[in-house]
PDB file of C-alpha atoms in Angstrom:
ATOM      1  CA  GLY A 170      -0.404  -0.441  -0.377  1.00  0.00           C
ATOM      2  CA  VAL A 171       0.631   4.022  -0.165  1.00  0.00           C
ATOM      3  CA  THR A 172       2.791   4.522   3.665  1.00  0.00           C
ATOM      4  CA  SER A 173       2.760   8.218   4.408  1.00  0.00           C
ATOM      5  CA  ALA A 174       6.204   8.902   3.195  1.00  0.00           C
ATOM      6  CA  ASP A 175       5.448   8.008   0.122  1.00  0.00           C
ATOM      7  CA  VAL A 176       2.512  11.025  -0.353  1.00  0.00           C
ATOM      8  CA  ASN A 177       5.315  12.889   1.502  1.00  0.00           C
ATOM      9  CA  ARG A 178       7.561  12.048  -1.409  1.00  0.00           C
ATOM     10  CA  LEU A 179       5.040  12.749  -3.781  1.00  0.00           C
ATOM     11  CA  ALA A 180       3.608  15.922  -2.339  1.00  0.00           C
ATOM     12  CA  ASP A 181       7.545  17.349  -2.037  1.00  0.00           C
ATOM     13  CA  ALA A 182       7.568  16.781  -5.239  1.00  0.00           C
ATOM     14  CA  LEU A 183       5.153  17.796  -6.691  1.00  0.00           C
ATOM     15  CA  SER A 184       5.451  21.579  -4.711  1.00  0.00           C
ATOM     16  CA  GLU A 185       8.686  21.318  -6.622  1.00  0.00           C
ATOM     17  CA  ASN A 186       8.321  20.173 -10.438  1.00  0.00           C
ATOM     18  CA  CYS A 187       4.253  21.789 -10.422  1.00  0.00           C
ATOM     19  CA  TYR A 188       4.351  24.789  -8.595  1.00  0.00           C
ATOM     20  CA  TYR A 189       1.080  26.565 -10.605  1.00  0.00           C
ATOM     21  CA  TYR A 190      -0.906  22.863  -9.579  1.00  0.00           C
ATOM     22  CA  PHE A 191       1.021  22.888  -5.347  1.00  0.00           C
ATOM     23  CA  SER A 192       1.372  25.227  -4.809  1.00  0.00           C
ATOM     24  CA  PRO A 193       3.349  27.173  -1.333  1.00  0.00           C
ATOM     25  CA  GLY A 194      -0.609  27.343   0.179  1.00  0.00           C
ATOM     26  CA  ASN A 195      -1.201  24.003  -1.157  1.00  0.00           C
ATOM     27  CA  ARG A 196       1.849  21.754   0.952  1.00  0.00           C
ATOM     28  CA  TYR A 197       0.986  24.427   3.864  1.00  0.00           C
ATOM     29  CA  SER A 198      -2.017  23.294   4.104  1.00  0.00           C
ATOM     30  CA  TYR A 199      -1.380  19.842   3.170  1.00  0.00           C
ATOM     31  CA  LEU A 200       1.431  19.657   6.204  1.00  0.00           C
ATOM     32  CA  GLY A 201      -1.098  21.476   8.631  1.00  0.00           C
ATOM     33  CA  PHE A 202      -4.103  19.171   7.700  1.00  0.00           C
ATOM     34  CA  GLN A 203      -1.522  16.539   8.338  1.00  0.00           C
ATOM     35  CA  SER A 204      -0.173  17.737  12.082  1.00  0.00           C
ATOM     36  CA  ALA A 205      -3.469  18.452  12.726  1.00  0.00           C
ATOM     37  CA  LYS A 206      -4.813  14.502  11.988  1.00  0.00           C
ATOM     38  CA  GLU A 207      -1.817  13.545  14.171  1.00  0.00           C
ATOM     39  CA  ALA A 208      -2.524  16.153  17.018  1.00  0.00           C
ATOM     40  CA  VAL A 209      -6.034  14.738  17.306  1.00  0.00           C
ATOM     41  CA  SER A 210      -5.455  11.924  17.631  1.00  0.00           C
ATOM     42  CA  LEU A 211      -3.727  11.695  20.411  1.00  0.00           C
ATOM     43  CA  PRO A 212      -4.857  12.645  24.570  1.00  0.00           C
ATOM     44  CA  LEU A 213      -5.406  16.257  25.586  1.00  0.00           C
ATOM     45  CA  GLY A 214      -1.932  16.955  28.274  1.00  0.00           C
ATOM     46  CA  ASN A 215       0.239  14.863  25.671  1.00  0.00           C
ATOM     47  CA  SER A 216       3.331  16.407  25.408  1.00  0.00           C
ATOM     48  CA  ARG A 217       3.920  15.653  21.314  1.00  0.00           C
ATOM     49  CA  ARG A 218      -0.054  16.608  21.071  1.00  0.00           C
ATOM     50  CA  ALA A 219       0.615  20.364  21.877  1.00  0.00           C
ATOM     51  CA  PHE A 220       4.045  19.954  19.947  1.00  0.00           C
ATOM     52  CA  LYS A 221       1.892  18.754  16.740  1.00  0.00           C
ATOM     53  CA  SER A 222      -0.897  21.361  17.144  1.00  0.00           C
ATOM     54  CA  ARG A 223       1.652  24.196  17.251  1.00  0.00           C
ATOM     55  CA  GLU A 224       2.827  23.105  14.244  1.00  0.00           C
ATOM     56  CA  ALA A 225      -0.290  22.788  12.462  1.00  0.00           C
ATOM     57  CA  ALA A 226      -1.074  26.108  13.535  1.00  0.00           C
ATOM     58  CA  GLU A 227       2.211  27.447  12.220  1.00  0.00           C
ATOM     59  CA  TYR A 228       1.512  25.107   9.185  1.00  0.00           C
ATOM     60  CA  LEU A 229      -1.458  26.629   8.596  1.00  0.00           C
ATOM     61  CA  ILE A 230      -0.941  30.132   9.217  1.00  0.00           C
ATOM     62  CA  LYS A 231       1.542  30.270   6.439  1.00  0.00           C
ATOM     63  CA  ALA A 232      -1.567  29.262   4.244  1.00  0.00           C
ATOM     64  CA  ALA A 233      -2.936  31.277   4.574  1.00  0.00           C
ATOM     65  CA  LYS A 234      -0.588  34.179   3.339  1.00  0.00           C
ATOM     66  CA  ASN A 235      -0.581  32.246   0.475  1.00  0.00           C
ATOM     67  CA  TRP A 236      -4.239  32.098  -0.064  1.00  0.00           C
ATOM     68  CA  TYR A 237      -5.964  34.635  -2.246  1.00  0.00           C
ATOM     69  CA  SER A 238      -9.254  33.946  -3.623  1.00  0.00           C
ATOM     70  CA  PRO A 239     -11.981  34.529  -1.264  1.00  0.00           C
ATOM     71  CA  THR A 240     -14.067  31.563  -3.188  1.00  0.00           C
ATOM     72  CA  LEU A 241     -12.032  29.199  -3.065  1.00  0.00           C
ATOM     73  CA  ILE A 242     -10.881  29.998   0.404  1.00  0.00           C
ATOM     74  CA  THR A 243     -14.839  29.242   1.674  1.00  0.00           C
ATOM     75  CA  GLY A 244     -15.697  26.781  -0.429  1.00  0.00           C
ATOM     76  CA  GLN A 245     -18.412  28.660  -2.394  1.00  0.00           C
ATOM     77  CA  LEU A 246     -18.826  31.880  -3.055  1.00  0.00           C
ATOM     78  CA  LEU A 247     -21.279  33.211  -0.122  1.00  0.00           C
ATOM     79  CA  GLN A 248     -23.398  36.594   0.651  1.00  0.00           C
ATOM     80  CA  THR A 249     -25.108  36.628   3.650  1.00  0.00           C
ATOM     81  CA  ARG A 250     -28.641  37.502   3.706  1.00  0.00           C
ATOM     82  CA  ASP A 251     -29.961  39.874   6.319  1.00  0.00           C
ATOM     83  CA  SER A 252     -31.093  37.211   8.060  1.00  0.00           C
ATOM     84  CA  GLU A 253     -27.997  34.903   7.993  1.00  0.00           C
ATOM     85  CA  GLY A 254     -25.918  35.216  11.037  1.00  0.00           C
ATOM     86  CA  PHE A 255     -21.902  34.191  11.072  1.00  0.00           C
ATOM     87  CA  ALA A 256     -23.127  30.608  12.181  1.00  0.00           C
ATOM     88  CA  GLU A 257     -25.075  30.436   9.077  1.00  0.00           C
ATOM     89  CA  VAL A 258     -21.927  31.651   7.509  1.00  0.00           C
ATOM     90  CA  ALA A 259     -19.980  29.240   9.127  1.00  0.00           C
ATOM     91  CA  GLU A 260     -21.938  26.259   8.170  1.00  0.00           C
ATOM     92  CA  ARG A 261     -21.967  27.350   4.287  1.00  0.00           C
ATOM     93  CA  SER A 262     -18.387  27.469   4.281  1.00  0.00           C
ATOM     94  CA  GLN A 263     -18.412  24.002   6.166  1.00  0.00           C
ATOM     95  CA  GLU A 264     -20.318  22.181   4.028  1.00  0.00           C
ATOM     96  CA  GLY A 265     -18.144  24.471   0.427  1.00  0.00           C
ATOM     97  CA  ASN A 266     -15.338  22.278   2.261  1.00  0.00           C
ATOM     98  CA  SER A 267     -13.687  25.445   2.568  1.00  0.00           C
ATOM     99  CA  PRO A 268     -10.051  24.489   3.067  1.00  0.00           C
ATOM    100  CA  LEU A 269     -10.161  28.007   5.923  1.00  0.00           C
ATOM    101  CA  ALA A 270     -13.035  25.995   7.047  1.00  0.00           C
ATOM    102  CA  LYS A 271     -12.081  22.834   8.116  1.00  0.00           C
ATOM    103  CA  ALA A 272      -8.521  24.064   9.617  1.00  0.00           C
ATOM    104  CA  CYS A 273     -10.982  26.255  12.203  1.00  0.00           C
ATOM    105  CA  SER A 274     -12.914  23.567  12.724  1.00  0.00           C
ATOM    106  CA  PHE A 275      -9.662  21.681  13.251  1.00  0.00           C
ATOM    107  CA  LEU A 276      -7.899  24.491  15.458  1.00  0.00           C
ATOM    108  CA  ALA A 277     -10.774  23.929  17.567  1.00  0.00           C
ATOM    109  CA  GLU A 278     -11.030  20.889  18.264  1.00  0.00           C
ATOM    110  CA  LEU A 279      -7.656  20.354  19.326  1.00  0.00           C
ATOM    111  CA  GLY A 280      -8.368  23.889  21.991  1.00  0.00           C
ATOM    112  CA  ASP A 281      -3.845  23.527  22.224  1.00  0.00           C
TER     113      ASP A 281
END
């Protein structure tokens, strides 16, 4: 089967050789989500969880610095309606496969 090391090598190769296909923002997002997934799998209070949480946050911040398309980042064109509050907009972002909403959700879940 395919290992994490194989996936990491592929992500490295794509980021180096296919900039327009796999940009630095994509690479940082990938690394951030990988770190967040590992952190979530560890028990609260574990020092490795705290380390991976910080690492995830740092990678996701770097990724966010490369996000320039509001439509892409929110997962869809989000035009709020007068009667719609923040919670409804956030819910639509999650449903729209938004990388920003996913990052926020992971970081909130970590709570570290």
